[in-house]
Short mmCIF file of C-alpha atoms and ligand atoms in Angstrom, two decimals:
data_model
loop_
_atom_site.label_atom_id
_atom_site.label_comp_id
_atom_site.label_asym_id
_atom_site.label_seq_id
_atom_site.Cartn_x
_atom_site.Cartn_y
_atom_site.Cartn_z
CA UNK D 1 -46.99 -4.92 -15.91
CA UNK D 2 -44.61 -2.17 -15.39
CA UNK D 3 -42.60 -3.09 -11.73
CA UNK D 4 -43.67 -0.65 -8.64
CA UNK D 5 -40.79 2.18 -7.63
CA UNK D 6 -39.70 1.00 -4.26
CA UNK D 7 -40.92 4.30 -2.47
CA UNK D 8 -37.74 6.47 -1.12
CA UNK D 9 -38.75 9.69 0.67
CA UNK D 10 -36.69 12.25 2.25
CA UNK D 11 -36.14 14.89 4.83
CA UNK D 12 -34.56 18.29 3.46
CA UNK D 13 -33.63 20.46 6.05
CA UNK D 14 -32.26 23.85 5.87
CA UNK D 15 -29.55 24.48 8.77
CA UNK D 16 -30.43 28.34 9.17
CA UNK D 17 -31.84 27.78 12.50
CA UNK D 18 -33.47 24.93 15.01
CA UNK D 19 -35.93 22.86 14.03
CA UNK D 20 -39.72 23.57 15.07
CA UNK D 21 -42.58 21.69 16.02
CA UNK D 22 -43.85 21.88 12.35
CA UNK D 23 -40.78 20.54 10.90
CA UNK D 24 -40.90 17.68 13.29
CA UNK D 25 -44.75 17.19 12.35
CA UNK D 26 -43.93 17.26 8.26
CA UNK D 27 -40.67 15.07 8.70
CA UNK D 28 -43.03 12.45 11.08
CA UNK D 29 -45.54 12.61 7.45
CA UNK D 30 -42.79 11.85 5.43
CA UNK D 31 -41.58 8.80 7.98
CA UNK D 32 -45.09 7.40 8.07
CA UNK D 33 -45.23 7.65 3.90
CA UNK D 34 -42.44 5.47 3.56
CA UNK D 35 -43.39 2.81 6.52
CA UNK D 36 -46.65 2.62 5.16
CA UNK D 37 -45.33 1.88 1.66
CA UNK D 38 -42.09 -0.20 3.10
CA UNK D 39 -39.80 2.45 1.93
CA UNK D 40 -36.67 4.08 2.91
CA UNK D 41 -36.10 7.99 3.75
CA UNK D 42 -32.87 10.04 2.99
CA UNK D 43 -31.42 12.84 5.20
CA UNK D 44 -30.51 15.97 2.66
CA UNK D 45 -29.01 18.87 4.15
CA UNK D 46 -29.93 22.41 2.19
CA UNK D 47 -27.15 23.69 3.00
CA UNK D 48 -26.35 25.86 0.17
CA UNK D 49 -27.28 29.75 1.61
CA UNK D 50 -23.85 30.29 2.62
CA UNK D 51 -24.82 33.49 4.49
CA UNK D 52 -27.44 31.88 6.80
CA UNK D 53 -25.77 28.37 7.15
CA UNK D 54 -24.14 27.33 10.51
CA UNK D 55 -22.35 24.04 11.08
CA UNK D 56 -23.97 24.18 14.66
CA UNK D 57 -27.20 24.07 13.34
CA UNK D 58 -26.43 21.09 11.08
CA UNK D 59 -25.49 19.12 14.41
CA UNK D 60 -28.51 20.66 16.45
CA UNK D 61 -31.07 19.41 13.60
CA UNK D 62 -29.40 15.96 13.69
CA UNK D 63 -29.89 15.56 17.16
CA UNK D 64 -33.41 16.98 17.47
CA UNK D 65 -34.25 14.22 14.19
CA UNK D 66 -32.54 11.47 16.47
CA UNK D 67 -34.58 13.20 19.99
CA UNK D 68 -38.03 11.97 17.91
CA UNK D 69 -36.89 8.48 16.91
CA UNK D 70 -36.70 9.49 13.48
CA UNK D 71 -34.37 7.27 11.19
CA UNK D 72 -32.51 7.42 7.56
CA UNK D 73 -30.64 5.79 5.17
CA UNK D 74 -26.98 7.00 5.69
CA UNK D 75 -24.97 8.66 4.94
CA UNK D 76 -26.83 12.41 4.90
CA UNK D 77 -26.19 14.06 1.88
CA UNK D 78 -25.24 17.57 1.94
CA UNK D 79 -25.93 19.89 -0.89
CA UNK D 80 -23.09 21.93 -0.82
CA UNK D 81 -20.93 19.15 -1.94
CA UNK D 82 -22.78 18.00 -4.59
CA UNK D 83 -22.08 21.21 -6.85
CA UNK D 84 -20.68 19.26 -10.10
CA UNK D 85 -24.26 17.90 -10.21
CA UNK D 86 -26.03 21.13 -10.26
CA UNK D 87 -23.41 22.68 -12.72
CA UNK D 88 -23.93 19.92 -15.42
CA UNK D 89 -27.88 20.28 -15.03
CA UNK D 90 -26.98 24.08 -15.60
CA UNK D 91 -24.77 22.88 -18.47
CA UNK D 92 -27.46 21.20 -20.06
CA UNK D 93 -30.27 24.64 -19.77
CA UNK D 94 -27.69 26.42 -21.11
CA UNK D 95 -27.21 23.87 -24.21
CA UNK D 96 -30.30 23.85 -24.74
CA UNK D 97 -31.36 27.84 -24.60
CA UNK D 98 -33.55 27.39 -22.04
CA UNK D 99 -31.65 29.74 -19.50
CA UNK D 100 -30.40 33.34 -19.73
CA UNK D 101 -28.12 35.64 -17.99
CA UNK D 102 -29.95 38.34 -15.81
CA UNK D 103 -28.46 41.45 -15.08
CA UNK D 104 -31.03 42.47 -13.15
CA UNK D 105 -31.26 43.94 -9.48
CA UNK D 106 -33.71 42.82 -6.94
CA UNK D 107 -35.12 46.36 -7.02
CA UNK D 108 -35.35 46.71 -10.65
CA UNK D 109 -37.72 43.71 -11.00
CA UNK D 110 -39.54 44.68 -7.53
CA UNK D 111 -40.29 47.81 -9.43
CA UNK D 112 -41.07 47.10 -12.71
CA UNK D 113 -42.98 43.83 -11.45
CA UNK D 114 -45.07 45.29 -8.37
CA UNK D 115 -45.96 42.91 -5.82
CA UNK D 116 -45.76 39.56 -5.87
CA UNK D 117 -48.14 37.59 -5.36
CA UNK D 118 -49.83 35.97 -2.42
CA UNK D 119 -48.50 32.50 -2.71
CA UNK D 120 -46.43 31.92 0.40
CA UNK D 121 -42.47 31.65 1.73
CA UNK D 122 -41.09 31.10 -1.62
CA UNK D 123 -43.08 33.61 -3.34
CA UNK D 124 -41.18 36.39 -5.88
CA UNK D 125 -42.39 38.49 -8.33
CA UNK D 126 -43.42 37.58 -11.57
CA UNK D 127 -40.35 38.39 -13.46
CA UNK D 128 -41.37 41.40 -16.28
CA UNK D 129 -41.14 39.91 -19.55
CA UNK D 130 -39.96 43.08 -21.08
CA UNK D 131 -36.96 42.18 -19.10
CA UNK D 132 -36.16 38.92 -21.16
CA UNK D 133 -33.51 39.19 -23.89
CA UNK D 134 -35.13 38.06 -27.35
CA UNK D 135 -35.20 33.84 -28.01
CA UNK D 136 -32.93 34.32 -30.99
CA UNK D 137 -30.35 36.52 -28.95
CA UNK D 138 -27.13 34.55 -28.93
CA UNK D 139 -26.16 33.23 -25.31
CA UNK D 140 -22.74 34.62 -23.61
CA UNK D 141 -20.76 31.16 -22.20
CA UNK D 142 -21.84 30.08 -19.04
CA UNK D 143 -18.13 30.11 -17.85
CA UNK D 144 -17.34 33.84 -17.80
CA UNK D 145 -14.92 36.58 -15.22
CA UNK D 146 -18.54 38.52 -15.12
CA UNK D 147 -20.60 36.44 -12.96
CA UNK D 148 -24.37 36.93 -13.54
CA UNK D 149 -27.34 35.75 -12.17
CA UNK D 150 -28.96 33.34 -14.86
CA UNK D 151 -33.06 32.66 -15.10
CA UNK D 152 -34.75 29.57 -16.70
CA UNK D 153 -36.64 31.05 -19.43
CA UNK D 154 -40.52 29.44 -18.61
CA UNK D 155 -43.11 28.71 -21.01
CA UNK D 156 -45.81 31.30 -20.87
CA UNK D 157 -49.02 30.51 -21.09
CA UNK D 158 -48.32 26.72 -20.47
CA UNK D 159 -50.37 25.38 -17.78
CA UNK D 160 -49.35 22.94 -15.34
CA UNK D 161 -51.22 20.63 -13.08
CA UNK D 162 -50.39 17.79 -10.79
CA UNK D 163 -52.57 16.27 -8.20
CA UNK D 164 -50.69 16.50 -4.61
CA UNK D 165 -51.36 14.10 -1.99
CA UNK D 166 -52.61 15.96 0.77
CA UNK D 167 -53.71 19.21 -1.11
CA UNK D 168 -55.35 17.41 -3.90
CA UNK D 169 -55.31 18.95 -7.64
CA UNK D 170 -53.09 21.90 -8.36
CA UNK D 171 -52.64 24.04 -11.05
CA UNK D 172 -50.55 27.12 -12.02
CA UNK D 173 -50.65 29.31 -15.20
CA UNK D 174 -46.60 29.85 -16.18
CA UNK D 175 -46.21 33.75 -17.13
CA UNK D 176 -48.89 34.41 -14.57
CA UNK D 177 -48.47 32.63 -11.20
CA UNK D 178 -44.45 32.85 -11.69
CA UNK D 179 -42.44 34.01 -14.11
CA UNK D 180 -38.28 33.57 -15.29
CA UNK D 181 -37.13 32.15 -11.77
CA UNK D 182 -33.16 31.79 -10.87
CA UNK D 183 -31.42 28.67 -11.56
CA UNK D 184 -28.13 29.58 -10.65
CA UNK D 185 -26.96 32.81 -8.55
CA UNK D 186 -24.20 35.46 -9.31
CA UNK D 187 -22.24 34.73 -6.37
CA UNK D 188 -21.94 31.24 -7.59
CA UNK D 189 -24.16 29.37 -6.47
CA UNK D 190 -27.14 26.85 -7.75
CA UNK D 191 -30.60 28.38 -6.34
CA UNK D 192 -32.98 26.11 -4.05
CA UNK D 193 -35.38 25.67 -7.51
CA UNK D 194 -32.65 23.63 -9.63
CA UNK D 195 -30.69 22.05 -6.59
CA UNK D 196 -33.78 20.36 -5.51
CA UNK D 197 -35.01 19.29 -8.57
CA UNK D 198 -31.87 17.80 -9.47
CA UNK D 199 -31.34 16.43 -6.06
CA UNK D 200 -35.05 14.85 -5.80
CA UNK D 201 -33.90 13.55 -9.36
CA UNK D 202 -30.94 11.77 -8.51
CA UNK D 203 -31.95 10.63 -5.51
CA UNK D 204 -34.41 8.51 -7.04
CA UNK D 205 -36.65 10.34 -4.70
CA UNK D 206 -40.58 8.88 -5.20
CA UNK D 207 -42.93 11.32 -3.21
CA UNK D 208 -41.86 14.55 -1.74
CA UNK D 209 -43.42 15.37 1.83
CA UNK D 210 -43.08 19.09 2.81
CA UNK D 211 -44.65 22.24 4.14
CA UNK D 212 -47.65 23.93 1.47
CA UNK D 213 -45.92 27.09 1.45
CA UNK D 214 -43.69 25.07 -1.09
CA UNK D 215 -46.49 24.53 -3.15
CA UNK D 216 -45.73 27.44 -6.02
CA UNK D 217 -41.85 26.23 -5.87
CA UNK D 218 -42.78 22.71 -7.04
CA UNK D 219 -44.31 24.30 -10.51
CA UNK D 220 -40.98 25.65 -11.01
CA UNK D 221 -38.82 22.68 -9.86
CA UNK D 222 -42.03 20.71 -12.08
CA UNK D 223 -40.35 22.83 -15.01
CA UNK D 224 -36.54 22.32 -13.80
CA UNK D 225 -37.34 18.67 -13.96
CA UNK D 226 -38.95 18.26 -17.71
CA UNK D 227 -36.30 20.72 -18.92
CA UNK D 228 -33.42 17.72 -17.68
CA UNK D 229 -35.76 15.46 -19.20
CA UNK D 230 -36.16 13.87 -15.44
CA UNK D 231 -39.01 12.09 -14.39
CA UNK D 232 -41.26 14.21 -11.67
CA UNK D 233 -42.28 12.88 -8.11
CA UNK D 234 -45.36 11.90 -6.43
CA UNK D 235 -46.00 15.69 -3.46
CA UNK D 236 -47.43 15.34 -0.50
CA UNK D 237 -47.54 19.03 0.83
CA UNK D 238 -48.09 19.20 4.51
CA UNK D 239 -50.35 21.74 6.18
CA UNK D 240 -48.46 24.41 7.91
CA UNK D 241 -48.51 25.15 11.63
CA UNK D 242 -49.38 28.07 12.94
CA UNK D 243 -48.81 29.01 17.10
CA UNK D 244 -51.29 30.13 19.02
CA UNK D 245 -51.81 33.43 17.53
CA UNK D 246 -52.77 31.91 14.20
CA UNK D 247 -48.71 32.70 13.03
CA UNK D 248 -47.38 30.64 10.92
CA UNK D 249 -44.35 29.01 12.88
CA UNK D 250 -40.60 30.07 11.81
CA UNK D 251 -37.53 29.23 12.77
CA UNK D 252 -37.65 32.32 15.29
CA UNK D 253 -40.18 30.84 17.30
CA UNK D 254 -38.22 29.48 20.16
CA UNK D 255 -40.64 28.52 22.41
CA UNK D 256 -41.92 25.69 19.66
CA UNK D 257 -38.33 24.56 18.60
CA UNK D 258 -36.98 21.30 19.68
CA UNK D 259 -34.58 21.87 21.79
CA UNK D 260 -36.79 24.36 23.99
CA UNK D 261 -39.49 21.53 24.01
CA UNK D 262 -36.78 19.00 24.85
CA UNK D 263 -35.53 21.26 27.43
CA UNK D 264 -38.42 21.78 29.00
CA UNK D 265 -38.79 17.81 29.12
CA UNK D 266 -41.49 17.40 27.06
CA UNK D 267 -41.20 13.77 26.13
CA UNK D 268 -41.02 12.80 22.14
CA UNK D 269 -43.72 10.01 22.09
CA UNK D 270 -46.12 13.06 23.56
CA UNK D 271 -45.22 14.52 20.26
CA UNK D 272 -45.47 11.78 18.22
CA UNK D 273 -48.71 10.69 19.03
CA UNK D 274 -49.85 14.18 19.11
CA UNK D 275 -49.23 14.34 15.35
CA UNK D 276 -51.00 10.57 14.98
CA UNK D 277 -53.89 12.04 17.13
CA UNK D 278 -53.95 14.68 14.20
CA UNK D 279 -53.10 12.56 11.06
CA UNK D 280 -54.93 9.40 11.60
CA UNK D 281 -54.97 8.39 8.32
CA UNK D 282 -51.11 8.52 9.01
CA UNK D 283 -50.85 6.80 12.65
N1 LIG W 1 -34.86 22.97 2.74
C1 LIG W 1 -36.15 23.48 2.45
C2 LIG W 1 -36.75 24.11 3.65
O1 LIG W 1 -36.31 23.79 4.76
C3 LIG W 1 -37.14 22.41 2.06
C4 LIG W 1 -36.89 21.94 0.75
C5 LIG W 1 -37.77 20.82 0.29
O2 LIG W 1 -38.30 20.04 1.09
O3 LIG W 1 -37.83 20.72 -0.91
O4 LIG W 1 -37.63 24.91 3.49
#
């Protein structure tokens, strides 16, 4: 008999703003995944939207993680310095024609696409396949002065499934739910779709708790992952939180981030075992 994977989980937060009351609730899912299966958690810091990023905000989230009692196996890892790693998975698409260069604007897809799709957060047009240069085309170098956006080319047609924890069975049509998605970005930069694959890769990561708007994204980081020839992880997608409007909570909405709540001197346990009272398959 094949030995069990010792379950590690993590916590991947993006430091573009304070943490909410539905991060909080998603990262106390993920704790209770890994104590109920005597695992360990990781602390990974998406921290690779230069633009958006503040170093304050990588503090603030640390301390509102410590506020709730929540604990990880140091040291935090922080995508921006783990860059060689996402180049070499790049490396490898490129080796094996599975990626492309885009020249592309936003607008031009926007408008030869239409709308995208009701899907959620992460949600983009389908990418117009009229916009794809032929299989058979030969690829530029990746390494080049013109820096270009460059697009994982995805099977069309192919239809993908997995069965997610808390949302149960899933499945996406590829050329029809999403289409060519970025994999690495013109300024530079890996996108969110190949960093966390390859992250969740290396990190031996077992089950991935977050938010269901990520739901679509995990198809493509699904694909990312059997292009590396990587193994894919168990998803648990959480159920958003909305406020009391029925909005879905963002990182604008002060009154529900941490450090208003803690503030206010709302005590953590209150919180925790307001998320038990609501999970109790979880408590
Ligand atoms: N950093 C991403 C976010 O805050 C989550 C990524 C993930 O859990 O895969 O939305």
């Amino acid at each position: 008999m094949a030995a069990l994977k010792t379950y590690v989980g993590r916590y991947a937060p993006s430091p573009t703003g304070h943490l909410h009351l539905g991060h909080a609730r998603t990262f106390w899912i993920a704790q209770q995944r890994a104590r109920a299966a005597g695992g360990t958690m990781l602390l990974r810091n998406d921290d690779l939207d230069a633009i958006r990023f503040r170093l304050d905000f990588v503090a603030a989230m640390i301390e509102d993680l410590h506020w709730l009692g929540f604990t990880w196996q140091e040291p935090m890892r922080a995508q921006s310095t783990r860059r060689d790693l996402y180049r070499a998975a790049l490396q490898r698409l490129h080796e094996a024609n599975l990626i492309y260069p885009c020249t592309r604007s936003r607008r031009d897809v926007f408008e030869a696409a239409g709308a995208p799709h009701e899907g959620g957060a992460d949600d983009e047009p389908v990418y117009p396949p009229q916009f794809r240069p032929p299989l058979a085309a030969p690829l530029p170098p990746l390494e080049s002065e013109v820096r270009v956006n460059w697009r994982l080319r995805v099977p069309d047609g192919a239809t993908l499934e997995f069965v997610d924890a808390a949302a149960g069975p899933q499945r996406a049509v590829v050329g029809r739910d999403f289409g060519d998605f970025l994999v690495w970005r013109k300024d530079d930069t890996p996108s969110y779709q190949l960093a966390c694959a390859v992250d969740d890769a290396e990190m031996g990561i077992t089950e991935v708790v977050r938010g269901a708007d990520l739901i679509r994204s995990t198809f493509r980081q699904l694909l990312v992952l059997t292009s590396l020839g990587q193994p894919a992880p168990a998803y648990y997608h959480a159920p958003l939180l909305n406020d009391e409007h029925g909005v879905r909570l963002a990182k604008r909405h002060d009154a529900l981030s941490l450090r208003t709540l803690r503030e206010r001197g709302v005590n953590p346990e209150s919180i925790l075992r307001q998320f038990a009272t609501e999970f109790p398959e979880l408590g």
